[in-house]
Coordinates of N, CA, C and O in Angstrom, one line a residue:
M1 N -97.2 -95.0 117.7 CA -96.8 -96.5 118.0 C -95.5 -96.8 117.0 O -95.5 -96.4 116.0
T2 N -94.5 -97.3 117.9 CA -93.4 -97.8 117.1 C -93.0 -99.2 117.4 O -93.3 -99.7 118.5
I3 N -92.7 -100.0 116.5 CA -92.5 -101.4 116.7 C -90.9 -101.6 116.2 O -90.7 -101.5 115.0
D4 N -90.0 -101.8 117.0 CA -88.7 -102.1 116.8 C -88.0 -102.4 118.2 O -87.7 -101.7 118.9
N5 N -87.8 -103.8 118.4 CA -87.5 -104.2 119.6 C -86.1 -104.7 119.6 O -85.6 -105.2 120.5
E6 N -85.2 -104.5 118.6 CA -83.9 -105.1 118.5 C -83.1 -104.5 119.8 O -82.3 -105.4 120.4
E7 N -83.2 -103.2 120.0 CA -82.4 -102.7 121.2 C -82.9 -103.2 122.5 O -82.2 -103.4 123.6
Q8 N -84.2 -103.7 122.6 CA -84.7 -104.3 123.8 C -84.5 -105.7 124.0 O -84.6 -106.4 125.0
L9 N -83.9 -106.4 122.8 CA -83.8 -107.8 122.9 C -82.5 -108.2 124.0 O -82.4 -109.2 124.4
I10 N -81.8 -107.1 124.0 CA -80.5 -107.3 125.0 C -81.2 -107.1 126.3 O -81.5 -106.0 126.7
A11 N -81.3 -108.1 127.0 CA -82.0 -108.0 128.5 C -81.1 -107.1 129.3 O -79.9 -107.1 129.5
D12 N -81.9 -106.3 129.9 CA -81.2 -105.2 130.8 C -81.3 -106.0 132.2 O -82.2 -105.7 133.0
D13 N -80.3 -106.8 132.4 CA -80.3 -107.5 133.8 C -79.9 -106.6 135.0 O -80.0 -107.1 136.1
S14 N -79.7 -105.4 134.8 CA -79.4 -104.4 135.8 C -80.6 -103.7 136.2 O -80.6 -102.7 137.1
A15 N -81.7 -103.9 135.7 CA -83.1 -103.2 136.0 C -83.4 -103.2 137.4 O -84.0 -102.4 138.1
D16 N -83.0 -104.5 138.1 CA -83.3 -104.7 139.4 C -82.3 -104.1 140.4 O -82.4 -104.2 141.7
L17 N -81.2 -103.5 139.9 CA -80.2 -102.9 140.9 C -80.5 -101.6 141.2 O -81.2 -100.8 140.6
D18 N -80.0 -101.3 142.5 CA -80.2 -99.9 143.0 C -79.4 -98.8 142.1 O -78.4 -99.3 141.4
P19 N -79.7 -97.7 141.9 CA -79.1 -96.7 141.0 C -77.7 -96.6 141.1 O -76.9 -96.5 140.0
E20 N -77.2 -96.7 142.5 CA -75.7 -96.4 142.7 C -74.9 -97.7 142.0 O -73.9 -97.6 141.4
T21 N -75.6 -98.9 142.2 CA -74.8 -100.1 141.8 C -74.9 -100.0 140.2 O -73.9 -100.6 139.7
K22 N -76.1 -99.7 139.7 CA -76.0 -99.8 138.2 C -75.2 -98.7 137.7 O -74.6 -99.0 136.6
A23 N -75.0 -97.5 138.2 CA -74.1 -96.5 137.7 C -72.6 -97.0 137.8 O -71.9 -96.9 136.8
S24 N -72.5 -97.7 138.9 CA -71.0 -98.4 139.0 C -70.7 -99.4 138.0 O -69.7 -99.5 137.3
R25 N -71.8 -100.1 137.6 CA -71.6 -101.2 136.5 C -71.4 -100.6 135.3 O -70.6 -101.0 134.4
L26 N -72.2 -99.4 134.9 CA -72.0 -98.8 133.7 C -70.6 -98.1 133.4 O -70.0 -98.1 132.5
E27 N -70.1 -97.5 134.7 CA -68.7 -97.0 134.7 C -67.8 -98.2 134.4 O -66.8 -98.1 133.6
D28 N -67.9 -99.3 135.0 CA -67.0 -100.5 134.8 C -67.1 -100.9 133.2 O -66.0 -101.1 132.7
E29 N -68.2 -100.9 132.8 CA -68.6 -101.1 131.3 C -67.7 -100.3 130.5 O -66.8 -100.6 129.6
G30 N -67.7 -98.9 130.9 CA -67.0 -97.9 130.0 C -65.5 -98.2 130.1 O -64.9 -98.0 129.1
D31 N -65.1 -98.6 131.4 CA -63.6 -98.8 131.5 C -63.1 -100.0 130.6 O -62.1 -99.8 130.0
V32 N -63.9 -101.0 130.7 CA -63.6 -102.3 129.9 C -63.5 -101.9 128.4 O -62.6 -102.3 127.7
A33 N -64.6 -101.2 128.0 CA -64.6 -100.9 126.6 C -63.5 -99.9 126.1 O -62.8 -100.1 125.2
A34 N -63.2 -98.9 126.9 CA -62.1 -98.1 126.6 C -60.7 -98.7 126.6 O -59.9 -98.4 125.7
D35 N -60.5 -99.8 127.5 CA -59.3 -100.5 127.4 C -59.0 -101.2 126.2 O -58.2 -101.2 125.5
Y36 N -60.3 -102.0 125.7 CA -60.3 -102.7 124.5 C -60.0 -101.9 123.3 O -59.2 -102.2 122.5
L37 N -60.8 -100.7 123.4 CA -60.5 -99.7 122.1 C -59.2 -99.0 122.1 O -58.7 -98.8 121.1
E38 N -58.6 -98.7 123.3 CA -57.3 -98.1 123.3 C -56.3 -99.3 122.8 O -55.3 -98.9 122.0
E39 N -56.4 -100.4 123.1 CA -55.7 -101.4 122.5 C -55.7 -101.6 121.0 O -54.7 -101.6 120.1
L40 N -56.8 -101.6 120.6 CA -57.2 -101.6 119.1 C -56.7 -100.5 118.4 O -56.0 -100.5 117.3
L41 N -56.8 -99.2 119.0 CA -56.0 -98.1 118.3 C -54.6 -98.2 118.4 O -54.0 -97.7 117.3
D42 N -54.0 -98.7 119.4 CA -52.6 -98.8 119.4 C -52.2 -99.9 118.2 O -51.1 -99.6 117.6
I43 N -52.7 -101.0 118.1 CA -52.5 -102.0 117.3 C -52.6 -101.5 115.7 O -51.8 -101.6 114.9
A44 N -53.5 -100.6 115.6 CA -54.0 -100.0 114.3 C -53.0 -98.8 114.0 O -53.1 -98.2 112.9
D45 N -52.5 -98.4 115.0 CA -51.5 -97.2 115.0 C -52.4 -96.0 114.4 O -52.1 -95.2 113.6
I46 N -53.5 -95.8 115.1 CA -54.4 -94.7 115.1 C -54.5 -93.8 116.2 O -54.6 -94.3 117.3
D47 N -54.4 -92.6 116.0 CA -54.5 -91.5 117.1 C -55.9 -91.3 117.4 O -56.6 -91.0 116.6
G48 N -56.2 -91.3 118.8 CA -57.5 -90.9 119.0 C -57.7 -90.8 120.7 O -57.0 -91.6 121.4
D49 N -58.5 -89.9 121.1 CA -58.7 -89.9 122.4 C -60.3 -90.7 122.7 O -61.1 -90.4 121.9
I50 N -60.3 -91.2 124.0 CA -61.5 -92.0 124.2 C -62.2 -91.1 125.4 O -61.6 -91.0 126.4
D51 N -63.4 -90.9 125.1 CA -64.2 -90.2 126.0 C -65.3 -91.1 126.5 O -66.0 -91.7 125.7
I52 N -65.6 -91.2 127.9 CA -66.7 -92.0 128.4 C -67.9 -91.2 129.0 O -67.4 -90.3 129.8
E53 N -69.0 -91.6 128.7 CA -70.1 -90.8 129.5 C -71.2 -91.9 129.8 O -71.5 -92.6 128.9
V54 N -71.7 -91.7 130.9 CA -72.8 -92.6 131.4 C -74.1 -91.4 131.3 O -74.1 -90.6 132.1
R55 N -75.2 -91.8 130.6 CA -76.4 -91.0 130.6 C -77.6 -92.0 130.2 O -77.4 -92.9 129.3
S56 N -78.7 -91.6 130.8 CA -80.0 -92.4 130.3 C -79.7 -94.0 130.4 O -80.3 -94.6 129.7
G57 N -79.0 -94.2 131.5 CA -78.8 -95.7 131.8 C -78.0 -96.4 130.6 O -78.0 -97.7 130.5
R58 N -77.2 -95.7 130.0 CA -76.2 -96.3 129.1 C -74.9 -95.7 128.9 O -74.8 -94.7 129.4
T59 N -74.0 -96.5 128.5 CA -72.6 -95.8 128.5 C -72.4 -95.5 126.9 O -72.8 -96.2 126.1
Y60 N -71.9 -94.3 126.8 CA -71.6 -93.7 125.4 C -70.1 -93.5 125.4 O -69.5 -92.9 126.2
I61 N -69.5 -94.1 124.4 CA -68.0 -94.1 124.3 C -67.8 -93.4 123.0 O -68.3 -93.7 121.8
S62 N -66.9 -92.2 123.0 CA -66.4 -91.7 121.7 C -65.1 -91.6 121.5 O -64.3 -91.5 122.4
I63 N -64.6 -91.9 120.4 CA -63.3 -91.7 120.0 C -63.1 -90.6 119.1 O -63.8 -90.4 117.9
V64 N -62.3 -89.6 119.5 CA -62.2 -88.3 118.8 C -60.6 -88.0 118.4 O -59.9 -88.7 119.2
S65 N -60.5 -87.1 117.7 CA -59.0 -86.7 117.3 C -59.1 -85.2 117.1 O -59.8 -84.6 116.6
D66 N -58.0 -84.7 117.6 CA -57.9 -83.1 117.4 C -57.4 -82.8 115.9 O -57.5 -81.9 115.4
D67 N -56.9 -83.9 115.3 CA -56.3 -83.6 113.8 C -57.3 -84.1 113.0 O -57.7 -85.2 112.6
A68 N -58.0 -82.9 112.3 CA -59.1 -83.2 111.3 C -58.6 -83.8 110.1 O -59.4 -84.5 109.3
A69 N -57.2 -84.0 109.8 CA -56.7 -84.6 108.6 C -56.4 -86.0 108.8 O -56.1 -86.7 107.7
D70 N -56.6 -86.5 110.1 CA -56.3 -87.9 110.3 C -57.4 -88.7 109.8 O -58.6 -88.8 110.1
S71 N -57.0 -89.5 108.8 CA -58.0 -90.5 108.0 C -58.2 -91.9 108.8 O -59.1 -92.6 108.5
G72 N -57.4 -92.0 109.9 CA -57.4 -93.4 110.6 C -58.8 -93.4 111.2 O -59.4 -94.4 111.2
L73 N -59.4 -92.4 111.9 CA -60.7 -92.5 112.5 C -61.8 -92.6 111.5 O -62.6 -93.4 111.7
R74 N -61.6 -92.1 110.3 CA -62.7 -92.2 109.2 C -62.8 -93.7 108.8 O -63.8 -94.2 108.6
A75 N -61.5 -94.4 108.9 CA -61.5 -95.8 108.5 C -62.3 -96.7 109.5 O -62.9 -97.6 109.2
L76 N -62.4 -96.1 110.8 CA -63.1 -96.9 111.8 C -64.5 -96.7 111.7 O -65.3 -97.2 112.3
V77 N -65.0 -95.7 110.8 CA -66.5 -95.5 110.7 C -66.9 -96.3 109.5 O -67.8 -96.9 109.3
G78 N -66.2 -96.3 108.5 CA -66.4 -97.1 107.2 C -67.6 -96.4 106.3 O -68.0 -95.5 106.7
Q79 N -67.8 -97.2 105.3 CA -68.9 -96.6 104.4 C -70.2 -96.8 105.1 O -70.6 -97.8 105.5
D80 N -71.1 -95.7 105.2 CA -72.3 -95.8 105.8 C -72.3 -96.4 107.2 O -73.2 -96.8 107.7
G81 N -71.2 -96.2 108.1 CA -71.1 -96.5 109.3 C -71.0 -98.2 109.5 O -71.0 -98.6 110.8
E82 N -70.7 -98.9 108.6 CA -70.6 -100.2 108.7 C -69.5 -100.7 109.6 O -69.5 -101.6 110.5
V83 N -68.3 -100.1 109.5 CA -67.2 -100.5 110.4 C -67.6 -100.2 111.8 O -67.3 -100.9 112.7
L84 N -68.0 -99.0 112.1 CA -68.5 -98.5 113.2 C -69.4 -99.4 114.0 O -69.2 -99.8 115.1
E85 N -70.5 -99.9 113.2 CA -71.4 -100.8 113.8 C -70.7 -102.3 114.2 O -70.9 -102.6 115.2
A86 N -69.8 -102.7 113.5 CA -69.2 -103.8 113.7 C -68.3 -103.7 115.0 O -68.2 -104.6 115.7
L87 N -67.6 -102.5 114.9 CA -66.5 -102.2 116.0 C -67.4 -102.2 117.5 O -66.9 -102.5 118.4
Q88 N -68.6 -101.5 117.2 CA -69.4 -101.5 118.5 C -69.8 -102.8 119.0 O -69.7 -103.3 120.0
E89 N -70.2 -103.7 118.1 CA -70.5 -105.0 118.6 C -69.3 -105.8 119.0 O -69.6 -106.6 120.1
L90 N -68.2 -105.6 118.6 CA -67.0 -106.2 119.1 C -66.6 -105.7 120.5 O -66.3 -106.3 121.4
T91 N -66.8 -104.4 120.7 CA -66.7 -103.8 122.0 C -67.6 -104.2 123.0 O -67.2 -104.6 124.1
R92 N -69.0 -104.4 122.5 CA -69.9 -105.1 123.4 C -69.5 -106.4 123.9 O -69.8 -107.0 125.0
L93 N -69.0 -107.2 122.8 CA -68.5 -108.7 123.2 C -67.3 -108.7 124.2 O -67.4 -109.5 125.1
S94 N -66.5 -107.7 123.9 CA -65.4 -107.6 125.0 C -65.8 -107.2 126.4 O -65.3 -108.0 127.4
V95 N -66.8 -106.4 126.3 CA -67.6 -106.0 127.8 C -68.2 -107.3 128.3 O -68.0 -107.7 129.5
L96 N -68.9 -108.1 127.6 CA -69.4 -109.3 127.9 C -68.6 -110.4 128.5 O -68.7 -110.9 129.6
T97 N -67.4 -110.4 127.9 CA -66.4 -111.5 128.1 C -65.8 -111.1 129.5 O -65.6 -111.8 130.4
A98 N -65.5 -109.8 129.8 CA -64.9 -109.4 130.9 C -65.7 -109.2 132.1 O -65.5 -109.4 133.2
T99 N -66.9 -108.9 131.7 CA -68.0 -108.7 133.0 C -69.2 -109.7 133.1 O -69.8 -109.6 134.1
E100 N -69.4 -110.5 132.2 CA -70.4 -111.4 132.0 C -71.9 -110.7 132.2 O -72.8 -111.3 132.3
N101 N -71.8 -109.6 131.7 CA -73.0 -108.8 131.6 C -73.2 -108.2 130.2 O -72.2 -107.7 129.7
R102 N -74.3 -108.3 129.6 CA -74.6 -107.7 128.2 C -74.7 -106.2 128.5 O -74.9 -105.6 129.4
S103 N -74.0 -105.6 127.2 CA -73.8 -104.3 127.2 C -74.6 -103.7 126.1 O -74.9 -104.2 125.0
R104 N -75.2 -102.4 126.4 CA -76.0 -101.6 125.5 C -75.2 -100.3 125.1 O -75.7 -99.3 124.8
L105 N -73.9 -100.5 125.3 CA -73.1 -99.3 125.1 C -73.1 -98.8 123.6 O -73.5 -99.5 122.6
V106 N -73.2 -97.5 123.4 CA -73.1 -96.9 122.1 C -71.7 -96.4 121.9 O -71.1 -95.5 122.7
L107 N -71.1 -96.6 120.8 CA -69.9 -96.1 120.2 C -70.1 -95.1 119.1 O -70.8 -95.4 118.2
D108 N -69.3 -94.1 119.3 CA -69.2 -93.0 118.1 C -67.8 -92.7 117.9 O -67.0 -92.9 118.8
V109 N -67.6 -92.6 116.7 CA -66.2 -92.2 116.2 C -66.2 -91.0 115.4 O -67.0 -90.8 114.3
D110 N -65.4 -89.9 116.0 CA -65.2 -88.7 115.2 C -66.5 -88.1 114.9 O -66.7 -87.3 113.9
G111 N -67.5 -88.2 115.8 CA -68.8 -87.6 115.7 C -69.8 -88.0 114.5 O -70.7 -87.4 114.3
Y112 N -69.5 -89.2 114.0 CA -70.3 -89.7 113.0 C -71.7 -89.9 113.4 O -72.7 -89.5 112.7
R113 N -72.1 -90.4 114.7 CA -73.5 -90.6 115.1 C -74.2 -89.2 115.2 O -75.3 -89.2 114.8
D114 N -73.6 -88.1 115.7 CA -74.2 -86.9 115.6 C -74.8 -86.4 114.3 O -75.8 -86.1 114.0
V115 N -73.8 -86.5 113.3 CA -74.0 -86.1 111.9 C -75.2 -87.1 111.4 O -76.2 -86.4 110.8
R116 N -75.0 -88.3 111.6 CA -76.0 -89.3 111.0 C -77.4 -89.1 111.7 O -78.3 -89.1 111.1
G117 N -77.4 -88.6 112.9 CA -78.5 -88.4 113.7 C -79.3 -87.3 113.0 O -80.6 -87.3 112.8
K118 N -78.5 -86.2 112.6 CA -79.3 -85.2 111.9 C -79.9 -85.5 110.6 O -81.0 -85.1 110.2
E119 N -79.0 -86.3 109.9 CA -79.5 -86.9 108.5 C -80.8 -87.6 108.8 O -81.9 -87.5 108.1
L120 N -80.8 -88.6 109.8 CA -82.0 -89.4 110.0 C -83.2 -88.4 110.4 O -84.4 -88.8 110.0
R121 N -83.0 -87.4 111.2 CA -84.1 -86.6 111.6 C -84.6 -86.0 110.2 O -85.9 -86.0 110.1
N122 N -83.8 -85.6 109.4 CA -84.4 -84.9 108.2 C -85.1 -86.0 107.3 O -86.2 -85.7 106.7
I123 N -84.6 -87.2 107.3 CA -85.2 -88.4 106.5 C -86.5 -88.6 107.0 O -87.5 -88.6 106.4
A124 N -86.6 -88.5 108.4 CA -88.0 -88.9 109.0 C -89.1 -87.7 108.8 O -90.1 -87.9 108.6
E125 N -88.6 -86.5 108.9 CA -89.4 -85.3 108.7 C -89.8 -85.4 107.3 O -91.2 -85.0 106.9
D126 N -88.9 -85.5 106.3 CA -89.3 -85.6 104.8 C -90.4 -86.6 104.6 O -91.5 -86.6 104.0
A127 N -90.3 -87.8 105.3 CA -91.3 -89.0 105.2 C -92.5 -88.5 105.7 O -93.5 -89.0 105.1
V128 N -92.6 -88.0 106.9 CA -93.7 -87.6 107.5 C -94.4 -86.6 106.5 O -95.8 -86.6 106.4
A129 N -93.7 -85.7 106.0 CA -94.5 -84.7 105.1 C -95.0 -85.3 103.9 O -96.0 -84.9 103.6
E130 N -94.3 -86.3 103.2 CA -94.9 -87.0 102.2 C -96.0 -87.8 102.5 O -97.0 -87.7 101.7
V131 N -96.1 -88.6 103.8 CA -97.3 -89.2 104.1 C -98.4 -88.3 104.4 O -99.6 -88.6 104.0
K132 N -98.2 -87.0 105.0 CA -99.3 -86.1 105.2 C -99.8 -85.7 103.8 O -101.0 -85.6 103.7
E133 N -99.0 -85.4 102.8 CA -99.4 -85.0 101.6 C -100.2 -86.0 100.8 O -101.3 -85.6 100.2
T134 N -99.6 -87.2 100.7 CA -100.2 -88.1 100.0 C -101.5 -89.1 100.5 O -102.1 -89.7 99.8
G135 N -101.2 -89.0 102.0 CA -102.2 -89.8 102.7 C -101.9 -91.5 102.6 O -102.6 -92.1 103.2
G136 N -100.8 -91.8 102.1 CA -100.5 -93.2 101.9 C -99.3 -93.6 102.9 O -99.4 -93.1 104.2
E137 N -98.5 -94.4 102.6 CA -97.4 -94.7 103.4 C -96.2 -94.7 102.6 O -96.2 -94.7 101.4
M138 N -94.9 -94.5 103.4 CA -93.6 -94.6 102.7 C -92.7 -95.4 103.4 O -92.5 -95.5 104.6
A139 N -92.0 -96.2 102.5 CA -90.9 -97.0 102.9 C -89.7 -96.4 102.7 O -89.3 -95.7 101.9
L140 N -88.8 -96.5 103.9 CA -87.5 -95.8 104.0 C -86.3 -96.8 103.6 O -86.8 -98.1 103.7
P141 N -85.1 -96.4 103.4 CA -84.2 -97.5 103.1 C -83.8 -98.2 104.3 O -84.1 -97.7 105.5
P142 N -83.3 -99.4 104.2 CA -82.7 -100.2 105.3 C -81.9 -99.4 106.0 O -81.1 -98.6 105.8
M143 N -82.0 -99.7 107.4 CA -81.2 -99.0 108.4 C -80.7 -99.9 109.5 O -81.4 -101.0 109.8
T144 N -79.8 -99.6 110.4 CA -79.4 -100.3 111.5 C -80.5 -100.2 112.6 O -81.2 -99.4 112.6
A145 N -80.5 -101.1 113.6 CA -81.5 -100.9 114.7 C -81.4 -99.6 115.4 O -82.4 -99.0 115.8
Y146 N -80.1 -99.0 115.6 CA -80.0 -97.8 116.2 C -80.4 -96.7 115.4 O -81.2 -95.8 116.1
E147 N -80.1 -96.8 114.1 CA -81.0 -95.7 113.2 C -82.4 -95.7 113.2 O -83.1 -94.6 113.2
R148 N -82.9 -97.0 113.1 CA -84.3 -97.1 113.1 C -85.0 -96.5 114.3 O -85.9 -95.8 114.3
K149 N -84.5 -96.7 115.7 CA -84.9 -96.1 116.9 C -84.9 -94.7 116.7 O -85.9 -94.1 117.2
I150 N -84.0 -94.0 116.1 CA -83.9 -92.6 116.1 C -85.0 -92.1 115.2 O -85.8 -91.2 115.7
V151 N -85.3 -92.8 114.0 CA -86.4 -92.4 113.1 C -87.7 -92.7 113.8 O -88.5 -91.9 113.6
H152 N -87.9 -93.9 114.4 CA -89.0 -94.1 115.1 C -89.6 -92.9 116.1 O -90.6 -92.5 116.1
D153 N -88.5 -92.6 116.9 CA -88.8 -91.5 117.8 C -89.3 -90.3 117.1 O -90.1 -89.5 117.6
V154 N -88.6 -89.9 116.1 CA -88.9 -88.6 115.2 C -90.2 -88.6 114.8 O -91.2 -87.7 114.9
V155 N -90.5 -89.9 114.2 CA -92.0 -90.0 113.5 C -93.0 -90.1 114.6 O -94.0 -89.2 114.3
A156 N -92.8 -90.6 115.6 CA -93.9 -90.5 116.8 C -93.9 -89.0 117.3 O -95.0 -88.5 117.6
E157 N -92.8 -88.4 117.5 CA -92.8 -87.0 117.9 C -93.6 -86.2 117.0 O -94.3 -85.1 117.3
L158 N -93.7 -86.5 115.7 CA -94.4 -85.7 114.7 C -95.9 -86.3 114.5 O -96.6 -85.8 113.6
G159 N -96.2 -87.3 115.2 CA -97.7 -87.6 115.2 C -97.9 -88.7 114.2 O -99.3 -89.0 113.9
M160 N -97.0 -89.4 113.7 CA -97.4 -90.4 112.8 C -97.0 -91.8 113.3 O -96.3 -91.9 114.5
V161 N -97.1 -92.9 112.6 CA -96.8 -94.3 113.0 C -95.8 -94.7 112.2 O -95.6 -94.4 110.9
S162 N -94.8 -95.6 112.8 CA -93.9 -96.2 112.0 C -93.6 -97.6 112.4 O -93.9 -98.0 113.7
E163 N -93.4 -98.5 111.6 CA -93.2 -100.0 112.0 C -91.8 -100.3 111.1 O -91.6 -99.9 110.0
S164 N -91.2 -101.3 111.8 CA -90.0 -101.8 111.0 C -90.5 -103.2 110.3 O -91.3 -103.9 110.9
E165 N -90.0 -103.3 109.2 CA -90.3 -104.6 108.3 C -89.2 -105.1 107.7 O -88.2 -104.3 107.6
G166 N -89.2 -106.3 107.3 CA -88.1 -106.8 106.8 C -87.1 -107.7 107.7 O -87.4 -107.5 108.9
E167 N -86.1 -108.2 107.3 CA -85.2 -109.0 108.2 C -83.8 -108.6 107.7 O -83.5 -108.1 106.7
G168 N -83.0 -108.8 108.7 CA -81.5 -108.6 108.4 C -81.1 -107.2 108.0 O -81.7 -106.2 108.3
T169 N -80.3 -107.3 106.9 CA -79.8 -105.9 106.3 C -80.8 -105.2 105.6 O -80.7 -104.1 105.1
G170 N -81.9 -106.1 105.3 CA -83.0 -105.4 104.5 C -84.1 -104.7 105.4 O -85.2 -104.2 105.0
R171 N -83.9 -104.7 106.7 CA -85.0 -104.4 107.6 C -85.2 -102.7 107.5 O -84.0 -102.0 107.5
H172 N -86.2 -102.3 107.4 CA -86.4 -100.9 107.2 C -87.9 -100.3 107.9 O -88.4 -101.1 108.3
I173 N -88.0 -99.1 107.9 CA -89.1 -98.5 108.4 C -90.2 -98.2 107.4 O -89.8 -97.7 106.3
V174 N -91.5 -98.4 107.7 CA -92.5 -97.9 106.8 C -93.3 -96.9 107.6 O -93.7 -97.2 108.9
V175 N -93.5 -95.8 107.2 CA -94.1 -94.5 107.9 C -95.5 -94.4 107.4 O -95.7 -94.6 106.1
S176 N -96.6 -94.3 108.1 CA -97.9 -94.1 107.8 C -98.7 -93.3 108.7 O -98.2 -93.0 109.7
R177 N -99.9 -92.9 108.3 CA -100.7 -92.0 109.1 C -101.1 -92.7 110.6 O -101.5 -93.9 110.4
A178 N -101.3 -91.9 111.5 CA -101.7 -92.5 112.8 C -103.2 -93.1 112.7 O -103.5 -93.9 113.5
D179 N -104.0 -92.4 111.8 CA -105.4 -92.9 111.8 C -105.7 -93.9 110.6 O -106.8 -94.3 110.4
A180 N -104.8 -94.4 110.1 CA -104.8 -95.4 109.0 C -105.2 -96.7 109.5 O -105.1 -97.0 110.5

């Protein structure tokens, strides 16, 4: 059982659309987002290539650079991904303004989400091992909705229960035994 509905709060008004229309809408969403991000990169004088991918009913946008020494992209991630999260929300607002449809797009910069996803998997696995050993429950540090979703999925995959507790920036996951 997982309880974390932030990602579901954004109504998916495209649920009633046929798959072809939905795919077209997601591609349009990606194009609008890419235009917005290209303009931002130009203004900030940051080099980066934008990749758009549609999978699992979502648009994924990645900003990447061939130059590993380029610190401009790292600035778009910020400390603990804070700038990335803000940029993702601004990009979603840009899509909403242009299309009048809410977006669930996911933005990644310089592979940050892949690296963070692996870290979150390790955090979840360690929490599950601790709960199995102690029989109690374990509270994890606060995370974004996207990060909590990843952890909830890993915890469920490992046969444990997780719930989100708290509000705002203090929202965090508590892992416990399934039979508790």
